[in-house]
One Martini backbone bead per residue (centre of mass of N, CA, C, O) as a GRO file, in nm:
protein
   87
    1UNK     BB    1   1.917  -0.429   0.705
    2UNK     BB    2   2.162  -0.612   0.651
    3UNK     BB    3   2.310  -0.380   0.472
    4UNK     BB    4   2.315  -0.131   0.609
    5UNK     BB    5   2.523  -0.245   0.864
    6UNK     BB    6   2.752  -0.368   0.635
    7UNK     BB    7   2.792  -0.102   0.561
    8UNK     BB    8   2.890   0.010   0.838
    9UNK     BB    9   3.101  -0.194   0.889
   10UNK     BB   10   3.257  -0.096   0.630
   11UNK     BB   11   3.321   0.233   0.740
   12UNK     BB   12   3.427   0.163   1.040
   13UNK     BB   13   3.660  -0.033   0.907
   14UNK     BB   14   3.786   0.235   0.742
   15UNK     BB   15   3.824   0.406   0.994
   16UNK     BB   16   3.969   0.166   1.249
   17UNK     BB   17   3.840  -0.066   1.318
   18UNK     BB   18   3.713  -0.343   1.408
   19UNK     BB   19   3.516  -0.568   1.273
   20UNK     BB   20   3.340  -0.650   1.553
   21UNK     BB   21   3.325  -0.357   1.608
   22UNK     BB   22   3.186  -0.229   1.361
   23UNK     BB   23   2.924  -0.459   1.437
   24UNK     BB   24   2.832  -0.361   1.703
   25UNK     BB   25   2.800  -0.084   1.666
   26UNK     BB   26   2.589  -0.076   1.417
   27UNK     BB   27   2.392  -0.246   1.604
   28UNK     BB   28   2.370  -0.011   1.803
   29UNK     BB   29   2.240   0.226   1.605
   30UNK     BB   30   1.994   0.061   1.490
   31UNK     BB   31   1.920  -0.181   1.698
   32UNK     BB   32   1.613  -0.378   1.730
   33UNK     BB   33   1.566  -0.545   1.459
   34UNK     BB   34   1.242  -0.672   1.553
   35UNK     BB   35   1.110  -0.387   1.563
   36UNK     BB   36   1.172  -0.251   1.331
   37UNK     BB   37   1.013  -0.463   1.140
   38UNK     BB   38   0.749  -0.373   1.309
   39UNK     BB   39   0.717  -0.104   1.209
   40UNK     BB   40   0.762  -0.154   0.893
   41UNK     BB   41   0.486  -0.305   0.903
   42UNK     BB   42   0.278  -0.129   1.002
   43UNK     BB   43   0.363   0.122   0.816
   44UNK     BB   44   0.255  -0.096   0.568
   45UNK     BB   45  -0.059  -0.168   0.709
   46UNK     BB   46  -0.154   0.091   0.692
   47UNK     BB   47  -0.125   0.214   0.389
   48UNK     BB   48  -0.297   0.001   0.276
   49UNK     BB   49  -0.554   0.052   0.415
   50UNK     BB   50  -0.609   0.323   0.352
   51UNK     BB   51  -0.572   0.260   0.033
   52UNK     BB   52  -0.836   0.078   0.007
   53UNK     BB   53  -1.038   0.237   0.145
   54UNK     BB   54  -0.999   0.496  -0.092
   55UNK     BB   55  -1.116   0.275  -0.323
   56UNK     BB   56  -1.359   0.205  -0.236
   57UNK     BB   57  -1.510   0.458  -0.176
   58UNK     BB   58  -1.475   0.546  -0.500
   59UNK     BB   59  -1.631   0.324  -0.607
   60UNK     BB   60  -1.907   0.382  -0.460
   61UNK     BB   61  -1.943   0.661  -0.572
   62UNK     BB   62  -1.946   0.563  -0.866
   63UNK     BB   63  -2.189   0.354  -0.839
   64UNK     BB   64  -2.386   0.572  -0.781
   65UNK     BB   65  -2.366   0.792  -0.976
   66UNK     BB   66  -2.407   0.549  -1.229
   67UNK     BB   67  -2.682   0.423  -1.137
   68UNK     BB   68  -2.875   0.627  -1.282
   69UNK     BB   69  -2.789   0.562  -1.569
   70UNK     BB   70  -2.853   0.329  -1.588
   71UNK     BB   71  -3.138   0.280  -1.535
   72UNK     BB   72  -3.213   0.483  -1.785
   73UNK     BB   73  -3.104   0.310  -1.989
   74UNK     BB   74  -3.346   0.052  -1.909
   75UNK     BB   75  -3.573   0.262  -1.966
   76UNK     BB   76  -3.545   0.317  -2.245
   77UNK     BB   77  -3.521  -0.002  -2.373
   78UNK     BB   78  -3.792  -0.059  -2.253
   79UNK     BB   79  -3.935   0.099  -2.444
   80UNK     BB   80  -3.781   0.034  -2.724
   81UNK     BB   81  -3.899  -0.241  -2.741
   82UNK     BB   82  -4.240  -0.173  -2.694
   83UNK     BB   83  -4.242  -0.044  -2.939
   84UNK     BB   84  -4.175  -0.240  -3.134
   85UNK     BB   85  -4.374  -0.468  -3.056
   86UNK     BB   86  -4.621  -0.285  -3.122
   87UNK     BB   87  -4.530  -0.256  -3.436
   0.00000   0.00000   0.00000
């Protein structure tokens, strides 16, 4: 966010402010640099969230849907052995 305002007081100090007075205006236009902070930490950290959920979700929805495959290879692979020792 300082590389904003820097940008914004070196524009308005090329517009004719005076240094002081264009980074004066710039913080005043950006607001509470720490308010500022902690929205865009929060509003990555609700993305964060909602996206591991979603990933969570996805891999548990995979792991039952092919829990019956697994099973299934099991119980072939257990005939097919018993077959195998019995002969």
């Amino acid at each position: 966010m300082e590389f904003h305002i820097e940008s914004m007081t070196q524009e308005l100090a090329a517009q004719g402010m005076s240094v002081p007075d264009a980074r004066a205006a710039a913080h005043r236009k950006f607001g509470n640099m720490t308010q500022k902070s902690e929205e865009a930490r929060s509003t990555w950290i609700a993305r964060w969230m909602g996206d591991l959920t979603q990933d969570l979700r996805h891999s548990f929805r995979g792991m039952r849907r092919d829990a019956g495959v697994q099973n299934g290879n099991i119980g072939i692979h257990s005939l097919v052995d018993t077959v195998d020792f019995c002969h």
